[in-house]
Each structure stands twice: as C-alpha cells, then as structure tokens.
Amino acid sequence: MHNEVKSTSASDGSASPFNPYKMAVQQFDIAAEKLGLSEDMREILRRPKRELTVHFPVRLDNGRIRTFTGYRVQHNVNRGPAKGGIRYGPDVTLDEVKALAMWMAWKCAVVGIPFGGAKGGVICDPKDMTPAELERLTRRYATEIAIIIGPHSDIPAPDVNTNPQVMAWIMDTYSMHEGFSIPAVVTGKPLSIGGSEGRNEATATGVLFVTRQAAKRIGMPLRGARVSIQGYGNAGSIAARLFHNEGCKIVAVSDSRGAIYNENGLDLAEVSRHKQETGSVVGFIHAQAIRVQDVVEVPCDILIPAALEGIITAASAERIQARIIAEAANGPTTPEADRILYKRGVMIIPDILANAGGVTVSYFEWVQDLQSFFWGVEEITQRLEMIMNRSFAAVAEKADQFHCDMRLAANMLAISRVAEATQIRGIYP
Ligand code: NAD
C-alpha cells in the first residue's frame, strides 16, 4: 500500500514516480514567484545546504551482517541550528529526506522558532527487526551522522517509525562519544532523560489548535464534526483522541495495512486496544473495512492526513468531501490537488503550519535541556497554543492580503523570513 502511494503519480495522470523533492521545489517556486524573490536567492534556497549519505553494517540477531543506508540532510541554517526528525522505512529515499528537510526550514520559520531545516532517514523495515537489531542500527546510524549533528548544529527528533526510545539511544550514543550527557542533541526523548512534558502529544495538539481557528474562520462548529484520519501512529492516533474530546466524531481511521469506517463514530478506546493486540486497525469488528485510499474520500467534515506524502492527488481532490483538511503529515497534498481543492472551497491548513506543534515543543525541550530547567505541562500547552494561534492568524492574514490559499500564504511568510535571514547574514566569504 505504501508502495502504491509512492509509485504512482495519479496527480497528473502520468506514470512517473511521485517525487516529494520535486513537489517541494515546485511549491517553493510558486511562492518565490509570488514574492518576487531574486534569482540569486532562489538559487540558494532551492537546494539543501548538506546531504550526507551513510552506508553502515549492523549485526543481526542471527549473527549475519547487513549493510543499511541512511541519510541526514540540512536545508538552510541561517535562522538557527538544523532541526528535523528521523524516519525509518523501506521506501525512504534521499529525495524524500531532502523534501522533508526543506519543509522543516519553512515550518520553523512560519512559527517563528530559531531553527533551520533538517531530516534524516534510514532504509529499513522496522517491523521486520527485533528491538535489539533496531538499537544497534540506531546507535550505528547515530555514530555515522555524529559528524554533522549536535546540540548547536543539528538536532534530530522522532518521525515515522521512530519514537522516544530511538531518541534515547541516539542521545546515549552521542553522549558516550563526548564523555558526558548531552540531552539537547535530540528532542522527543523520554521524560526521564530530559524530554519535555507535552512533546508526545505536541503535533496532534497543534493540529487541534489550528483546526479550531480554521473552523472559526469558516463558521463550522467543531462539536459534532465528522473527522477522518489517515495514519494511526503518533500524530494520527493522538489527534483522534483530542478531536474526540473536542466533541468531534471520528468516522474513519487507517494505517499501513488498511482502513475502517463507521458513520456513527468509532469507539477509539476499542480501536486502540485492537491495534495494540493485533498490530493494526484492520479487522476491528465494530466498523466497516474500506480501502486505505478511501479514507480521504469518506463523508466527513475534517480530513486529517497523518501518514505519508502525496496521498491527496488531483483525482482524490475532486472527490474529497471534507471542508477542512488539517495536514498532520508532511507533504500529503500535491500542487495539482491544492489547486482543485482551493477552487472547490476546501480549506487546507498546510503541513508547515498544521503539524508545527511537534517542532515547537521540540524547541521548548531543547531550550529546557540547554538551561537544565524544566517547565510544567500547563506552561508548555499555553505557550504552544499562543504560537499556533499567532501563526495561524499571520498566515490567514497573508492569504487574505494576496487572495491565495493557506499553503501559498504560509510558504510566502516562511520563505520571506528565511530569505531575510540569508540576505542579512550575507554570503560567506
Ligand atoms: P508514526 O510512525 O507514529 O505513524 C505513521 C502512521 O502512518 C502509522 O499508523 C502507519 O501505519 C501509517 N502509514 C504508513 N504508511 C501508510 C500508508 N501507505 N497508508 C496509510 N497509512 C500509512 O509516524 P508519525 O510520527 O505519526 O508521523 C506521521 C506523519 O506526521 C508524517 O508525515 C510525519 O512526518 C508527520 N509529523 C510527525 C511529527 C511528530 O512529532 N511525530 C511532527 C510533524 C509531522
């Protein structure tokens, strides 16, 4: 299913493979054009600053050695150290990591936190690996990329198929090499080693905060709104719980194995128990099984893509019934789909804004680690809400000013901030 999503480009009807980096550059070019950015600046911002590819051996439990390939890409670091997650998956590519690094640069700028963009990835199938193998893979990958990561240079975090335990292994590996604990080298760590209150829920909490604002903007009450969610991991499953607590009805959810739908609303506690027991939402009896791609098209008011890139294509854009799309995932909507959805009056809260709660609380975690002084969850949530609401308002104002969709507005705001920092620092030497 994952391959299906990535290997076709139904968006333009062609058979060429979906390429997230091409899409990121396309989005950048649209915003750069609208901003009237100079050719020189476009030349700088269109490309990552660094791309590191590593091939490294890992001993498997059966005694055999396997070589894995991993990446770490840094986009623009003129506003601060590079920041971005690490993804594990069989379909990870350098172009995907480059796209995600570029989006991270814009994301940090749109919410006004002092980081540049980064992303990492390892080609592996964590579902087929034991915890011990994953630990050895993580520690060796961390060692390989240690030449460019660090608390003042590049700070990783969790992403698809990585979690607080993986972050703990990276923090420990890096600290072992330095000879003392350096918690600020990664965020999304467990609380016991310098993690932050609220980090685990931060992405989904941020999605909820901006969706509240979007619903207000189009005059749609959240109470009773039907929500469909693609992806049931960190972002998706927690969003499901938070939106349910807000009075919404979660009608559909999916994971990499399949999707389920119940027009009367899913019992989330039961769905989560089923997923815990069986490893998937598939087979949950109090719901109808649907195809994974149908999750974006079921009757609903709010659609939350929370899995991978490129799943909302031109074809599905015509059939989407939601009034708001809150992009918890990075890069779920192709530019062709963007155009169609804008014309159809569907409001997209773009990824770089919608899911910025994660990196915002990562920023809080980094600040707390650097000063060894920790805040309570209320303070974290309050600060997060303030930043998300302020950023939503700034993007909405831009959209009104330029009569454009929220993605273009967010990209314009973010890119102009990165361009300003790049301009003001000047070109070295
Ligand atoms: P995760 O690994 O916790 O969950 C990913 C979910 O997507 C899983 O349920 C998986 O089964 C599902 N999935 C994978 N392939 C799929 C497919 N082809 N079709 C349907 N479902 C599929 O990852 P996550 O951290 O929740 O990340 C999800 C998205 O949110 C990613 O785009 C990530 O970049 C983005 N994001 C995450 C964070 C964060 O803090 N974790 C922050 C910002 C953005």
Coordinates of C-alpha atoms and ligand atoms in Angstrom, one line a residue:
M1 CA 0.0 0.0 0.0
H2 CA 2.9 2.2 0.9
N3 CA 4.4 1.5 -2.5
E4 CA 1.2 2.2 -4.2
V5 CA 1.1 5.6 -2.7
K6 CA 4.6 6.4 -3.7
S7 CA 5.0 4.7 -7.0
T8 CA 2.2 6.4 -8.9
S9 CA 1.5 9.9 -9.7
A10 CA -2.2 9.9 -10.3
S11 CA -2.0 13.6 -9.6
D12 CA -1.0 14.5 -13.1
G13 CA -2.2 11.2 -14.7
S14 CA 1.3 10.3 -15.7
A15 CA 3.1 7.1 -14.7
S16 CA 6.2 8.9 -13.5
P17 CA 7.1 8.1 -9.9
F18 CA 5.9 10.6 -7.2
N19 CA 8.9 12.6 -6.1
P20 CA 8.5 14.7 -2.9
Y21 CA 11.5 16.8 -3.6
K22 CA 10.2 17.8 -7.0
M23 CA 7.0 18.7 -5.3
A24 CA 8.7 20.7 -2.6
V25 CA 10.7 22.7 -5.2
Q26 CA 7.5 23.2 -7.2
Q27 CA 5.8 24.7 -4.1
F28 CA 8.9 26.8 -3.4
D29 CA 8.9 28.2 -7.0
I30 CA 5.3 29.2 -6.8
A31 CA 5.9 31.1 -3.5
A32 CA 9.2 32.6 -4.7
E33 CA 7.5 33.9 -7.9
K34 CA 4.6 35.4 -5.9
L35 CA 7.2 37.0 -3.5
G36 CA 9.2 38.3 -6.4
L37 CA 12.4 36.7 -4.9
S38 CA 15.6 37.4 -6.8
E39 CA 17.0 34.6 -8.9
D40 CA 20.1 34.6 -6.7
M41 CA 18.1 34.0 -3.6
R42 CA 16.0 31.3 -5.3
E43 CA 19.3 29.6 -6.3
I44 CA 20.3 29.5 -2.6
L45 CA 17.0 28.4 -1.1
R46 CA 16.0 25.8 -3.6
R47 CA 18.8 23.4 -2.5
P48 CA 19.8 21.8 0.8
K49 CA 23.0 23.0 2.4
R50 CA 24.2 19.5 3.1
E51 CA 23.3 16.0 2.2
L52 CA 25.0 13.1 4.0
T53 CA 24.6 9.5 2.8
V54 CA 25.9 6.8 5.0
H55 CA 26.2 3.0 4.4
F56 CA 26.8 1.1 7.6
P57 CA 27.0 -2.5 8.8
V58 CA 24.7 -3.9 11.5
R59 CA 24.9 -7.3 13.1
L60 CA 21.5 -9.1 13.0
D61 CA 20.4 -11.4 15.8
N62 CA 21.2 -14.4 13.6
G63 CA 24.8 -13.4 13.5
R64 CA 24.8 -12.2 9.9
I65 CA 25.8 -8.7 8.9
R66 CA 23.6 -6.4 6.8
T67 CA 24.5 -3.1 5.4
F68 CA 22.0 -0.3 5.7
T69 CA 21.8 3.1 4.0
G70 CA 20.9 6.3 5.9
Y71 CA 20.7 10.0 5.2
R72 CA 20.8 13.3 7.0
V73 CA 20.0 16.4 5.1
Q74 CA 20.2 20.0 6.3
H75 CA 18.4 22.7 4.5
N76 CA 19.0 26.4 5.4
V77 CA 20.6 27.1 8.7
N78 CA 20.7 30.9 8.6
R79 CA 17.9 31.2 11.3
G80 CA 19.5 28.7 13.7
P81 CA 20.7 25.1 14.0
A82 CA 19.1 22.5 11.7
K83 CA 16.2 20.7 13.2
G84 CA 14.1 17.7 12.0
G85 CA 13.0 14.2 12.5
I86 CA 14.5 10.8 11.6
R87 CA 12.3 8.4 9.7
Y88 CA 12.8 4.6 9.3
G89 CA 11.1 2.8 6.4
P90 CA 11.6 0.6 3.4
D91 CA 10.8 3.3 0.9
V92 CA 12.9 6.1 2.4
T93 CA 14.8 8.0 -0.4
L94 CA 17.3 10.8 -0.5
D95 CA 14.8 12.9 -2.4
E96 CA 12.1 12.3 0.3
V97 CA 14.6 13.4 3.0
K98 CA 15.6 16.5 1.0
A99 CA 11.9 17.5 0.7
L100 CA 11.2 16.9 4.3
A101 CA 14.3 19.0 5.3
M102 CA 13.2 21.9 3.1
W103 CA 9.7 21.8 4.6
M104 CA 11.3 21.8 8.1
A105 CA 13.1 25.0 7.2
W106 CA 9.9 26.7 6.2
K107 CA 8.0 25.2 9.2
C108 CA 10.4 26.6 11.8
A109 CA 10.2 30.0 10.0
V110 CA 6.4 30.1 9.8
V111 CA 6.0 29.6 13.6
G112 CA 9.0 31.8 14.3
I113 CA 11.3 29.4 16.1
P114 CA 15.0 29.8 15.7
F115 CA 15.9 26.7 13.7
G116 CA 16.8 25.8 10.1
G117 CA 15.6 22.6 8.4
A118 CA 16.8 19.0 8.6
K119 CA 15.6 15.5 8.2
G120 CA 17.1 12.0 8.4
G121 CA 16.1 8.6 7.3
V122 CA 17.3 5.0 7.2
I123 CA 16.1 2.5 4.6
C124 CA 15.0 -0.4 6.7
D125 CA 11.8 -2.2 7.7
P126 CA 11.5 -1.8 11.4
K127 CA 8.5 -4.2 11.5
D128 CA 10.8 -7.0 10.5
M129 CA 13.5 -6.1 13.0
T130 CA 13.9 -7.1 16.7
P131 CA 14.3 -4.3 19.3
A132 CA 18.0 -5.3 19.7
E133 CA 18.6 -5.0 16.0
L134 CA 16.9 -1.6 15.9
E135 CA 19.0 -0.5 18.8
R136 CA 22.3 -1.5 17.0
L137 CA 21.0 0.1 13.8
T138 CA 20.1 3.3 15.6
R139 CA 23.4 3.6 17.5
R140 CA 25.5 2.9 14.4
Y141 CA 23.5 5.4 12.3
A142 CA 23.8 8.0 15.1
T143 CA 27.5 7.4 15.1
E144 CA 27.7 7.9 11.3
I145 CA 25.8 11.1 11.3
A146 CA 27.5 12.4 14.5
I147 CA 29.9 14.4 12.3
I148 CA 27.0 16.8 11.5
I149 CA 24.5 16.5 14.4
G150 CA 24.9 18.2 17.8
P151 CA 23.0 20.5 20.2
H152 CA 24.2 23.6 18.4
S153 CA 24.3 22.3 14.9
D154 CA 21.6 19.8 14.1
I155 CA 19.0 18.3 16.5
P156 CA 17.1 15.2 15.4
A157 CA 13.6 14.2 16.6
P158 CA 11.1 11.3 16.1
D159 CA 9.3 10.9 12.8
V160 CA 7.6 7.9 11.0
N161 CA 8.6 4.6 12.8
T162 CA 10.9 6.3 15.3
N163 CA 9.9 7.1 18.9
P164 CA 11.2 8.3 22.3
Q165 CA 13.2 5.1 22.8
V166 CA 15.0 5.6 19.5
M167 CA 15.8 9.2 20.6
A168 CA 17.1 7.9 23.9
W169 CA 19.6 5.6 22.0
I170 CA 20.8 8.5 19.9
M171 CA 21.2 10.7 22.9
D172 CA 23.1 8.0 24.7
T173 CA 25.3 7.2 21.8
Y174 CA 26.2 10.8 21.2
S175 CA 26.8 11.3 24.9
M176 CA 29.1 8.2 25.2
H177 CA 31.3 9.6 22.4
E178 CA 31.5 13.0 24.1
G179 CA 32.1 11.6 27.6
F180 CA 29.2 13.3 29.3
S181 CA 25.4 13.6 28.9
I182 CA 24.2 15.9 26.1
P183 CA 20.4 15.7 26.2
A184 CA 19.9 18.7 23.9
V185 CA 21.3 16.7 20.9
V186 CA 17.8 15.2 20.2
T187 CA 14.3 16.1 21.2
G188 CA 11.3 13.8 21.7
K189 CA 13.2 11.9 24.4
P190 CA 11.6 10.2 27.3
L191 CA 10.9 12.5 30.3
S192 CA 13.4 10.7 32.5
I193 CA 16.4 11.8 30.4
G194 CA 15.5 15.4 29.6
G195 CA 12.4 15.1 27.5
S196 CA 9.6 17.7 27.7
E197 CA 6.2 17.4 29.1
G198 CA 3.7 17.5 26.2
R199 CA 6.1 16.6 23.5
N200 CA 4.5 13.2 22.7
E201 CA 1.1 14.9 22.1
A202 CA 2.5 18.2 20.7
T203 CA 1.9 17.5 17.0
A204 CA -1.7 16.4 17.4
T205 CA -2.3 19.2 20.0
G206 CA -1.0 21.8 17.5
V207 CA -3.3 20.3 14.8
L208 CA -6.2 20.8 17.1
F209 CA -5.3 24.4 17.9
V210 CA -5.1 25.4 14.3
T211 CA -8.2 23.4 13.3
R212 CA -10.2 25.3 15.9
Q213 CA -9.1 28.6 14.3
A214 CA -9.9 27.3 10.8
A215 CA -13.3 26.1 11.9
K216 CA -14.0 29.5 13.4
R217 CA -12.8 31.2 10.1
I218 CA -15.3 29.2 8.0
G219 CA -18.1 29.2 10.7
M220 CA -18.2 25.5 11.2
P221 CA -18.7 24.2 14.8
L222 CA -16.2 21.5 15.9
R223 CA -18.7 19.9 18.1
G224 CA -20.3 17.1 16.1
A225 CA -18.0 17.5 13.2
R226 CA -17.1 14.2 11.4
V227 CA -13.4 13.5 11.2
S228 CA -11.5 11.1 9.0
I229 CA -7.8 10.3 9.8
Q230 CA -5.2 8.7 7.5
G231 CA -2.5 7.1 9.7
Y232 CA -2.8 5.9 13.3
G233 CA 0.6 6.5 14.7
N234 CA 1.9 9.3 17.0
A235 CA 0.2 12.1 15.1
G236 CA -2.9 10.3 13.9
S237 CA -4.0 8.3 17.0
I238 CA -3.4 11.2 19.4
A239 CA -5.3 13.6 17.0
A240 CA -8.2 11.1 17.0
R241 CA -8.3 11.2 20.8
L242 CA -8.0 15.0 21.1
F243 CA -10.6 15.7 18.4
H244 CA -12.9 13.2 20.0
N245 CA -12.5 15.0 23.4
E246 CA -13.4 18.2 21.5
G247 CA -16.8 16.7 20.6
C248 CA -16.0 15.5 17.1
K249 CA -17.0 12.1 15.7
I250 CA -14.1 10.1 14.4
V251 CA -15.7 8.2 11.5
A252 CA -12.6 6.6 9.8
V253 CA -9.0 5.8 10.5
S254 CA -6.3 3.9 8.7
D255 CA -2.8 2.5 9.0
S256 CA -0.4 1.0 6.5
R257 CA -2.4 -2.3 6.4
G258 CA -5.9 -0.9 5.8
A259 CA -8.8 1.3 6.9
I260 CA -12.0 1.2 8.9
Y261 CA -15.2 3.3 8.8
N262 CA -18.2 3.8 11.0
E263 CA -20.6 6.6 10.1
N264 CA -21.8 6.7 13.7
G265 CA -18.3 7.2 15.0
L266 CA -15.6 4.8 16.1
D267 CA -15.0 3.7 19.7
L268 CA -11.4 4.9 19.9
A269 CA -10.5 3.1 23.1
E270 CA -11.6 -0.1 21.5
V271 CA -9.8 0.7 18.2
S272 CA -6.6 1.4 20.1
R273 CA -6.9 -1.8 22.1
H274 CA -7.5 -3.7 18.8
K275 CA -4.4 -2.1 17.3
Q276 CA -2.3 -2.9 20.3
E277 CA -3.4 -6.5 20.3
T278 CA -3.2 -7.2 16.5
G279 CA -0.8 -4.5 15.3
S280 CA -3.3 -2.9 13.0
V281 CA -6.7 -1.2 13.0
V282 CA -7.8 -3.7 10.3
G283 CA -10.2 -6.4 11.5
F284 CA -11.9 -4.1 14.1
I285 CA -15.4 -5.6 14.2
H286 CA -17.5 -2.6 15.0
A287 CA -16.7 -0.9 11.7
Q288 CA -16.7 -1.5 8.0
A289 CA -13.5 -2.3 6.2
I290 CA -12.7 0.2 3.5
R291 CA -9.7 0.6 1.1
V292 CA -6.9 2.7 2.5
Q293 CA -7.2 5.4 -0.1
D294 CA -11.0 5.7 0.6
V295 CA -10.2 7.3 4.0
V296 CA -9.6 10.6 2.3
E297 CA -12.9 10.4 0.4
V298 CA -15.4 9.2 3.0
P299 CA -18.2 11.6 4.0
C300 CA -16.6 13.9 6.7
D301 CA -16.1 17.5 7.7
I302 CA -12.5 17.4 8.6
L303 CA -9.8 15.3 7.0
I304 CA -6.5 14.7 8.8
P305 CA -3.8 13.1 6.7
A306 CA -1.3 11.8 9.3
A307 CA 0.8 9.3 7.3
L308 CA 2.9 9.9 4.2
E309 CA 3.4 12.2 1.3
G310 CA 1.5 12.5 -1.9
I311 CA -1.8 10.8 -0.9
I312 CA -4.1 13.6 -1.9
T313 CA -3.9 13.7 -5.6
A314 CA -5.8 15.5 -8.3
A315 CA -8.1 12.5 -8.7
S316 CA -9.0 12.3 -5.0
A317 CA -9.2 16.1 -4.7
E318 CA -12.3 16.0 -6.9
R319 CA -14.0 13.6 -4.5
I320 CA -13.0 14.8 -1.1
Q321 CA -16.0 15.8 0.9
A322 CA -14.3 17.5 3.9
R323 CA -14.5 21.2 4.4
I324 CA -11.2 21.4 6.2
I325 CA -8.0 19.4 5.6
A326 CA -5.6 19.7 8.5
E327 CA -2.2 18.3 7.3
A328 CA -0.7 16.4 10.3
A329 CA 1.5 14.6 7.7
N330 CA 4.2 16.4 5.8
G331 CA 3.5 16.8 2.1
P332 CA 0.3 14.9 1.8
T333 CA -1.2 17.1 -0.9
T334 CA 0.2 17.5 -4.4
P335 CA 0.2 21.0 -6.0
E336 CA -2.4 19.9 -8.6
A337 CA -4.7 18.8 -5.8
D338 CA -4.1 22.1 -4.0
R339 CA -5.4 24.0 -7.0
I340 CA -8.5 21.8 -7.3
L341 CA -9.3 22.0 -3.5
Y342 CA -8.8 25.7 -3.4
K343 CA -11.3 26.1 -6.3
R344 CA -13.7 23.8 -4.6
G345 CA -13.5 26.0 -1.4
V346 CA -11.9 23.3 0.8
M347 CA -9.7 24.9 3.4
I348 CA -6.3 23.3 3.7
I349 CA -4.3 24.1 6.8
P350 CA -0.9 23.4 5.3
D351 CA 1.6 20.9 6.8
I352 CA 4.2 23.5 7.7
L353 CA 1.6 25.2 9.9
A354 CA -0.7 22.4 10.9
N355 CA 1.9 20.0 12.3
A356 CA 4.3 22.6 13.6
G357 CA 3.2 21.8 17.2
G358 CA 5.7 19.0 17.2
V359 CA 8.8 21.1 16.4
T360 CA 7.5 23.9 18.6
V361 CA 7.5 21.7 21.7
S362 CA 10.8 20.2 20.5
Y363 CA 12.1 23.8 20.6
F364 CA 10.8 24.0 24.2
E365 CA 12.5 20.7 25.0
W366 CA 15.8 21.9 23.6
V367 CA 15.6 25.2 25.5
Q368 CA 14.8 23.3 28.7
D369 CA 17.7 20.9 28.1
L370 CA 20.2 23.7 27.5
Q371 CA 19.3 25.5 30.7
S372 CA 18.6 22.4 32.7
F373 CA 15.4 23.9 33.9
F374 CA 12.0 22.3 33.2
W375 CA 8.5 23.6 32.7
G376 CA 5.2 22.2 33.7
V377 CA 2.7 20.8 31.1
E378 CA 0.3 23.8 31.6
E379 CA 3.1 26.3 30.6
I380 CA 4.1 24.2 27.6
T381 CA 0.5 23.9 26.3
Q382 CA -0.2 27.6 26.9
R383 CA 2.9 28.6 25.0
L384 CA 2.2 26.2 22.2
E385 CA -1.4 27.5 21.8
M386 CA -0.1 31.0 21.7
I387 CA 2.4 30.2 19.0
M388 CA 0.0 28.1 16.9
N389 CA -2.8 30.8 17.1
R390 CA -0.4 33.6 16.3
S391 CA 1.0 31.7 13.3
F392 CA -2.4 30.7 12.0
A393 CA -3.5 34.4 12.2
A394 CA -0.4 35.6 10.4
V395 CA -0.9 33.0 7.6
A396 CA -4.6 33.8 7.3
E397 CA -3.9 37.5 7.0
K398 CA -1.4 36.8 4.2
A399 CA -4.0 34.6 2.4
D400 CA -6.5 37.5 2.6
Q401 CA -4.0 40.0 1.5
F402 CA -2.8 38.0 -1.5
H403 CA -6.2 36.3 -2.2
C404 CA -4.5 33.0 -2.2
D405 CA -4.7 29.6 -0.4
M406 CA -3.2 29.0 3.0
R407 CA -0.3 26.9 1.7
L408 CA 0.9 29.7 -0.6
A409 CA 0.4 32.2 2.2
A410 CA 2.4 30.0 4.7
N411 CA 5.2 29.4 2.2
M412 CA 5.4 33.1 1.4
L413 CA 5.6 34.0 5.0
A414 CA 8.2 31.4 5.8
I415 CA 10.3 31.8 2.7
S416 CA 10.5 35.6 3.1
R417 CA 11.7 35.1 6.7
V418 CA 14.4 32.6 5.7
A419 CA 15.4 34.9 2.7
E420 CA 15.7 37.9 5.0
A421 CA 18.0 36.0 7.4
T422 CA 20.1 34.7 4.5
Q423 CA 20.3 38.2 2.9
I424 CA 21.2 40.0 6.2
R425 CA 23.9 37.5 7.1
G426 CA 25.4 37.8 3.6
I427 CA 27.3 35.3 1.5
Y428 CA 30.5 33.9 3.1
P429 CA 33.3 34.7 2.3
Ligands
NAD1 P1 4.2 7.1 13.1 O1 5.2 6.1 12.6 O2 3.9 7.2 14.6 O3 2.8 6.7 12.4 C1 2.6 6.6 11.0 C2 1.3 6.0 10.7 O4 1.1 6.0 9.3 C3 1.2 4.6 11.1 O5 -0.1 4.4 11.6 C4 1.4 3.8 9.8 O6 0.7 2.5 9.8 C5 0.7 4.7 8.9 N1 1.1 4.5 7.5 C6 2.3 4.3 7.0 N2 2.2 4.1 5.7 C7 0.9 4.2 5.3 C8 0.2 4.2 4.1 N3 0.8 4.0 3.0 N4 -1.1 4.4 4.1 C9 -1.8 4.6 5.3 N5 -1.1 4.7 6.5 C10 0.2 4.5 6.5 O7 4.6 8.5 12.5 P2 4.1 9.9 13.0 O8 5.2 10.5 13.8 O9 2.7 9.9 13.5 O10 4.2 10.7 11.6 C11 3.1 10.7 10.7 C12 3.2 12.0 9.8 O11 3.2 13.1 10.6 C13 4.5 12.0 9.0 O12 4.2 12.7 7.8 C14 5.4 12.9 9.8 O13 6.4 13.5 9.0 C15 4.4 13.9 10.3 N6 4.8 14.6 11.5 C16 5.1 13.9 12.7 C17 5.6 14.7 13.8 C18 5.9 14.0 15.1 O14 6.2 14.8 16.0 N7 5.8 12.7 15.2 C19 5.7 16.1 13.7 C20 5.4 16.7 12.5 C21 4.9 16.0 11.4

